Amino acid sequence: MTDGQERAWADLAPRYVLEAPRDDAATSVRPGAAIDPGKVWGRRAPLIVEIGSGQGHAIVSAASSRPEVDFLAIEVFTAGLARTMMGAERAAVDNLRLVEANAPEVLQHLLPAASVDELWVFFPDPWHKNKHTKRRLLTPEFATIAAGAIRDGGMLRLATDWEQYARQMREVLDDAPEFARAFEGEWADRFDGRVLTAFERKGARAGRDIRDLAYLRKERG
Ligand SMILES: C[S@@+](CC[C@H](N)C(=O)[O-])C[C@H]1O[C@@H](n2cnc3c(N)ncnc32)[C@H](O)[C@@H]1O
């Protein structure tokens, strides 16, 4: 982190960062560490969670324009979290919290089951080299974990500029018994709650199509 980011972290973390009880790894979450969202945000409100929030452009803008909703940003990139807090403070946002942790563990262990109204995954690392694709976030295992965290009737929204990853996401989620497509045709319309981030701009500038997907969490049996 830069000096400014270090200072922002020290000043703003007490207001914005949720401390996760750790397992062995620094970004892990210890099983059994579930939070009570009512206590964390001081109210009962719909909860939107973004995985891989980067510098926080999408989530700070959403939190600022929807004060009636609670937001949680999950990220492992410390400087990105510092920038997100700086943005949140500038926008005088109070309904946003951040957690520095591995997203699947947050969904499994930090958030109560069925507590999330919407889960956003915008421009996850594409790992486009053949030998790296197995590192991608969107796998059948991830779909099961996401389905555990999202409430019945909740939404999973995704976007990527990597065509082959977009197809993988769609294949995985079409096959996941807990989810149903919330779009017609090949791809979802651009989600209008999603602002342009640096990653999207980079992808579009390189001539790549941006693909959106949206899936409804079906009723639990
Ligand atoms: C390509 S960037 C996109 C950032 C942002 N969504 C945007 O559109 O600008 C992907 C982000 O996901 C984060 N990330 C990757 N794996 C993660 C994980 N397992 N848990 C939490 N964040 C993760 C990375 O640190 C990175 O900031």
Tab-separated table of C-alpha atoms and ligand atoms in Angstrom:
chain	number	residue	atom	x	y	z
A	1	MET	CA	0.000	0.000	0.000
A	2	THR	CA	1.086	3.597	-0.504
A	3	ASP	CA	1.532	5.831	2.559
A	4	GLY	CA	-1.857	7.402	1.840
A	5	GLN	CA	-3.498	3.992	1.668
A	6	GLU	CA	-1.780	2.920	4.911
A	7	ARG	CA	-3.143	6.046	6.592
A	8	ALA	CA	-6.612	5.457	5.143
A	9	TRP	CA	-6.507	1.898	6.422
A	10	ALA	CA	-5.585	2.981	9.952
A	11	ASP	CA	-8.196	5.762	10.028
A	12	LEU	CA	-11.076	4.078	8.245
A	13	ALA	CA	-10.800	0.346	8.988
A	14	PRO	CA	-12.505	0.648	12.392
A	15	ARG	CA	-15.537	2.133	10.617
A	16	TYR	CA	-15.695	-0.132	7.565
A	17	VAL	CA	-13.734	-3.384	7.959
A	18	LEU	CA	-15.246	-6.528	9.461
A	19	GLU	CA	-12.625	-8.524	11.300
A	20	ALA	CA	-12.981	-12.174	10.297
A	21	PRO	CA	-11.794	-14.875	12.717
A	22	ARG	CA	-9.051	-16.681	10.764
A	23	ASP	CA	-8.151	-20.281	10.188
A	24	ASP	CA	-4.546	-21.051	9.123
A	25	ALA	CA	-4.256	-18.764	6.076
A	26	ALA	CA	-4.234	-14.952	6.432
A	27	THR	CA	-7.316	-14.514	4.215
A	28	SER	CA	-9.210	-17.555	5.526
A	29	VAL	CA	-12.382	-17.505	7.628
A	30	ARG	CA	-12.735	-19.871	10.536
A	31	PRO	CA	-15.753	-22.193	10.299
A	32	GLY	CA	-18.435	-21.269	12.812
A	33	ALA	CA	-17.585	-17.536	12.628
A	34	ALA	CA	-20.977	-16.340	11.318
A	35	ILE	CA	-21.859	-12.679	11.863
A	36	ASP	CA	-25.296	-11.316	12.708
A	37	PRO	CA	-26.018	-8.828	9.876
A	38	GLY	CA	-28.560	-7.035	12.095
A	39	LYS	CA	-25.756	-6.251	14.567
A	40	VAL	CA	-23.114	-5.391	11.957
A	41	TRP	CA	-25.289	-2.891	10.045
A	42	GLY	CA	-27.455	-1.976	13.029
A	43	ARG	CA	-30.704	-2.746	11.218
A	44	ARG	CA	-32.501	-5.360	9.094
A	45	ALA	CA	-32.198	-4.455	5.410
A	46	PRO	CA	-31.620	-6.281	2.114
A	47	LEU	CA	-27.966	-7.326	1.743
A	48	ILE	CA	-25.941	-7.099	-1.483
A	49	VAL	CA	-22.502	-8.714	-1.529
A	50	GLU	CA	-19.805	-8.118	-4.129
A	51	ILE	CA	-16.974	-10.595	-4.604
A	52	GLY	CA	-13.681	-9.176	-5.880
A	53	SER	CA	-14.740	-5.548	-5.476
A	54	GLY	CA	-11.313	-4.284	-6.627
A	55	GLN	CA	-11.023	-0.557	-6.001
A	56	GLY	CA	-14.688	-0.402	-5.016
A	57	HIS	CA	-16.086	1.609	-7.948
A	58	ALA	CA	-19.228	-0.511	-8.369
A	59	ILE	CA	-20.043	-1.075	-4.716
A	60	VAL	CA	-19.353	2.462	-3.450
A	61	SER	CA	-21.534	3.893	-6.197
A	62	ALA	CA	-24.311	1.375	-5.462
A	63	ALA	CA	-24.112	1.903	-1.682
A	64	SER	CA	-24.239	5.642	-2.153
A	65	SER	CA	-27.265	5.550	-4.459
A	66	ARG	CA	-29.179	2.933	-2.400
A	67	PRO	CA	-28.928	3.926	1.289
A	68	GLU	CA	-31.846	1.609	2.166
A	69	VAL	CA	-29.739	-1.471	1.251
A	70	ASP	CA	-26.731	-2.944	3.117
A	71	PHE	CA	-23.574	-3.780	1.140
A	72	LEU	CA	-20.573	-6.032	1.776
A	73	ALA	CA	-17.396	-5.903	-0.348
A	74	ILE	CA	-15.192	-9.008	-0.299
A	75	GLU	CA	-11.632	-8.562	-1.551
A	76	VAL	CA	-8.152	-9.972	-0.890
A	77	PHE	CA	-6.273	-7.014	-2.414
A	78	THR	CA	-5.452	-4.735	0.540
A	79	ALA	CA	-4.691	-1.607	-1.494
A	80	GLY	CA	-8.039	-2.049	-3.290
A	81	LEU	CA	-9.813	-2.206	0.061
A	82	ALA	CA	-8.032	0.966	1.200
A	83	ARG	CA	-9.148	2.759	-1.969
A	84	THR	CA	-12.679	1.456	-1.474
A	85	MET	CA	-12.750	2.933	2.041
A	86	MET	CA	-11.411	6.255	0.755
A	87	GLY	CA	-14.203	6.283	-1.850
A	88	ALA	CA	-16.796	5.344	0.763
A	89	GLU	CA	-15.702	8.135	3.068
A	90	ARG	CA	-15.730	10.677	0.219
A	91	ALA	CA	-19.270	9.593	-0.668
A	92	ALA	CA	-20.280	9.649	3.036
A	93	VAL	CA	-21.431	6.043	2.751
A	94	ASP	CA	-22.462	4.283	5.976
A	95	ASN	CA	-24.234	1.179	4.679
A	96	LEU	CA	-21.066	-0.520	3.348
A	97	ARG	CA	-18.721	-2.931	5.124
A	98	LEU	CA	-15.588	-4.613	3.776
A	99	VAL	CA	-13.957	-7.911	4.539
A	100	GLU	CA	-10.428	-8.902	3.583
A	101	ALA	CA	-10.885	-12.611	2.962
A	102	ASN	CA	-11.226	-15.415	0.472
A	103	ALA	CA	-14.752	-15.007	-0.913
A	104	PRO	CA	-15.978	-18.636	-0.858
A	105	GLU	CA	-15.040	-18.852	2.834
A	106	VAL	CA	-16.925	-15.626	3.569
A	107	LEU	CA	-20.028	-17.049	1.895
A	108	GLN	CA	-19.676	-20.337	3.731
A	109	HIS	CA	-18.585	-19.267	7.189
A	110	LEU	CA	-19.029	-15.525	7.800
A	111	LEU	CA	-22.485	-14.954	6.337
A	112	PRO	CA	-25.465	-16.843	7.710
A	113	ALA	CA	-27.097	-19.265	5.250
A	114	ALA	CA	-29.700	-17.638	2.970
A	115	SER	CA	-28.804	-14.131	4.204
A	116	VAL	CA	-27.805	-12.550	0.868
A	117	ASP	CA	-30.331	-10.867	-1.419
A	118	GLU	CA	-27.911	-10.358	-4.317
A	119	LEU	CA	-24.429	-11.646	-4.991
A	120	TRP	CA	-22.326	-9.784	-7.566
A	121	VAL	CA	-19.246	-11.128	-9.331
A	122	PHE	CA	-18.043	-8.500	-11.798
A	123	PHE	CA	-14.907	-9.148	-13.842
A	124	PRO	CA	-13.430	-11.983	-11.778
A	125	ASP	CA	-9.818	-12.811	-12.668
A	126	PRO	CA	-10.124	-14.563	-16.068
A	127	TRP	CA	-7.076	-16.838	-15.709
A	128	HIS	CA	-7.118	-17.094	-19.484
A	129	LYS	CA	-4.005	-19.224	-20.002
A	130	ASN	CA	-4.949	-22.885	-20.442
A	131	LYS	CA	-2.735	-24.011	-17.604
A	132	HIS	CA	-4.428	-21.530	-15.221
A	133	THR	CA	-8.141	-21.917	-15.981
A	134	LYS	CA	-8.571	-24.261	-13.034
A	135	ARG	CA	-7.943	-21.263	-10.730
A	136	ARG	CA	-11.175	-19.594	-11.864
A	137	LEU	CA	-13.734	-18.736	-9.208
A	138	LEU	CA	-16.807	-19.904	-11.126
A	139	THR	CA	-16.908	-23.669	-10.645
A	140	PRO	CA	-19.699	-26.093	-9.698
A	141	GLU	CA	-18.353	-26.004	-6.111
A	142	PHE	CA	-18.638	-22.211	-6.076
A	143	ALA	CA	-22.214	-22.431	-7.416
A	144	THR	CA	-23.147	-24.688	-4.476
A	145	ILE	CA	-21.525	-22.322	-1.965
A	146	ALA	CA	-23.209	-19.269	-3.537
A	147	ALA	CA	-26.561	-21.064	-3.479
A	148	GLY	CA	-26.111	-21.636	0.258
A	149	ALA	CA	-25.585	-17.932	0.958
A	150	ILE	CA	-28.309	-16.456	-1.313
A	151	ARG	CA	-31.902	-16.407	-0.053
A	152	ASP	CA	-34.732	-18.018	-2.026
A	153	GLY	CA	-35.675	-15.672	-4.854
A	154	GLY	CA	-32.348	-13.807	-4.549
A	155	MET	CA	-30.073	-13.063	-7.501
A	156	LEU	CA	-26.589	-13.912	-8.662
A	157	ARG	CA	-25.250	-11.346	-11.136
A	158	LEU	CA	-22.040	-11.758	-13.104
A	159	ALA	CA	-20.102	-9.907	-15.763
A	160	THR	CA	-16.910	-10.661	-17.635
A	161	ASP	CA	-15.044	-9.451	-20.705
A	162	TRP	CA	-13.632	-12.908	-21.341
A	163	GLU	CA	-15.899	-14.806	-23.753
A	164	GLN	CA	-14.656	-18.251	-22.889
A	165	TYR	CA	-15.083	-17.589	-19.148
A	166	ALA	CA	-18.576	-16.192	-19.799
A	167	ARG	CA	-19.471	-19.476	-21.496
A	168	GLN	CA	-18.006	-21.450	-18.589
A	169	MET	CA	-20.042	-19.381	-16.084
A	170	ARG	CA	-23.228	-19.973	-18.075
A	171	GLU	CA	-22.575	-23.708	-18.401
A	172	VAL	CA	-21.855	-24.086	-14.665
A	173	LEU	CA	-24.926	-22.101	-13.595
A	174	ASP	CA	-27.274	-23.676	-16.161
A	175	ASP	CA	-26.269	-27.037	-14.643
A	176	ALA	CA	-26.612	-25.916	-11.017
A	177	PRO	CA	-29.937	-27.261	-9.678
A	178	GLU	CA	-30.351	-24.283	-7.278
A	179	PHE	CA	-30.329	-21.615	-10.019
A	180	ALA	CA	-32.571	-20.635	-12.943
A	181	ARG	CA	-31.718	-18.221	-15.774
A	182	ALA	CA	-33.111	-14.744	-15.217
A	183	PHE	CA	-32.612	-13.689	-18.837
A	184	GLU	CA	-33.811	-14.632	-22.281
A	185	GLY	CA	-31.595	-15.112	-25.288
A	186	GLU	CA	-27.879	-15.731	-25.119
A	187	TRP	CA	-26.835	-13.191	-22.484
A	188	ALA	CA	-28.453	-10.939	-19.898
A	189	ASP	CA	-28.818	-7.222	-20.612
A	190	ARG	CA	-26.213	-5.050	-19.013
A	191	PHE	CA	-27.184	-4.758	-15.335
A	192	ASP	CA	-27.949	-1.082	-14.896
A	193	GLY	CA	-26.756	-1.113	-11.268
A	194	ARG	CA	-23.243	-1.849	-12.530
A	195	VAL	CA	-21.046	1.194	-13.139
A	196	LEU	CA	-18.081	1.142	-15.483
A	197	THR	CA	-14.957	-0.118	-13.687
A	198	ALA	CA	-11.324	0.080	-14.747
A	199	PHE	CA	-11.406	-3.582	-15.742
A	200	GLU	CA	-14.452	-3.185	-17.944
A	201	ARG	CA	-12.926	-0.144	-19.626
A	202	LYS	CA	-9.731	-2.085	-20.311
A	203	GLY	CA	-11.651	-5.041	-21.789
A	204	ALA	CA	-13.817	-2.832	-23.973
A	205	ARG	CA	-10.784	-0.872	-25.164
A	206	ALA	CA	-9.150	-4.150	-26.210
A	207	GLY	CA	-12.261	-4.840	-28.326
A	208	ARG	CA	-13.713	-7.565	-26.084
A	209	ASP	CA	-17.490	-7.956	-25.690
A	210	ILE	CA	-18.795	-7.518	-22.173
A	211	ARG	CA	-21.087	-10.369	-21.109
A	212	ASP	CA	-23.629	-10.102	-18.298
A	213	LEU	CA	-25.397	-13.050	-16.690
A	214	ALA	CA	-28.170	-13.136	-14.071
A	215	TYR	CA	-29.495	-16.179	-12.211
A	216	LEU	CA	-32.378	-16.521	-9.785
A	217	ARG	CA	-31.861	-18.577	-6.621
A	218	LYS	CA	-34.729	-21.111	-6.729
A	219	GLU	CA	-36.889	-21.922	-3.701
A	220	ARG	CA	-35.271	-24.394	-1.339
A	221	GLY	CA	-37.078	-27.743	-1.436
B	1	LIG	C1	-10.031	-8.563	-12.333
B	1	LIG	S1	-10.286	-7.829	-10.767
B	1	LIG	C2	-11.857	-6.991	-10.956
B	1	LIG	C3	-12.126	-5.995	-9.885
B	1	LIG	C4	-13.481	-5.249	-9.985
B	1	LIG	N1	-14.610	-6.158	-9.862
B	1	LIG	C5	-13.557	-4.436	-11.254
B	1	LIG	O1	-14.414	-4.727	-12.117
B	1	LIG	O2	-12.762	-3.481	-11.381
B	1	LIG	C6	-10.698	-9.237	-9.776
B	1	LIG	C7	-10.599	-8.985	-8.280
B	1	LIG	O3	-10.998	-10.156	-7.573
B	1	LIG	C8	-10.180	-10.285	-6.413
B	1	LIG	N2	-10.202	-11.693	-5.996
B	1	LIG	C9	-9.699	-12.739	-6.675
B	1	LIG	N3	-9.904	-13.892	-6.024
B	1	LIG	C10	-10.578	-13.569	-4.878
B	1	LIG	C11	-11.063	-14.334	-3.773
B	1	LIG	N4	-10.904	-15.649	-3.720
B	1	LIG	N5	-11.694	-13.678	-2.774
B	1	LIG	C12	-11.849	-12.327	-2.823
B	1	LIG	N6	-11.411	-11.553	-3.844
B	1	LIG	C13	-10.777	-12.166	-4.859
B	1	LIG	C14	-8.823	-9.812	-6.892
B	1	LIG	O4	-7.989	-9.398	-5.808
B	1	LIG	C15	-9.179	-8.661	-7.821
B	1	LIG	O5	-9.181	-7.414	-7.157
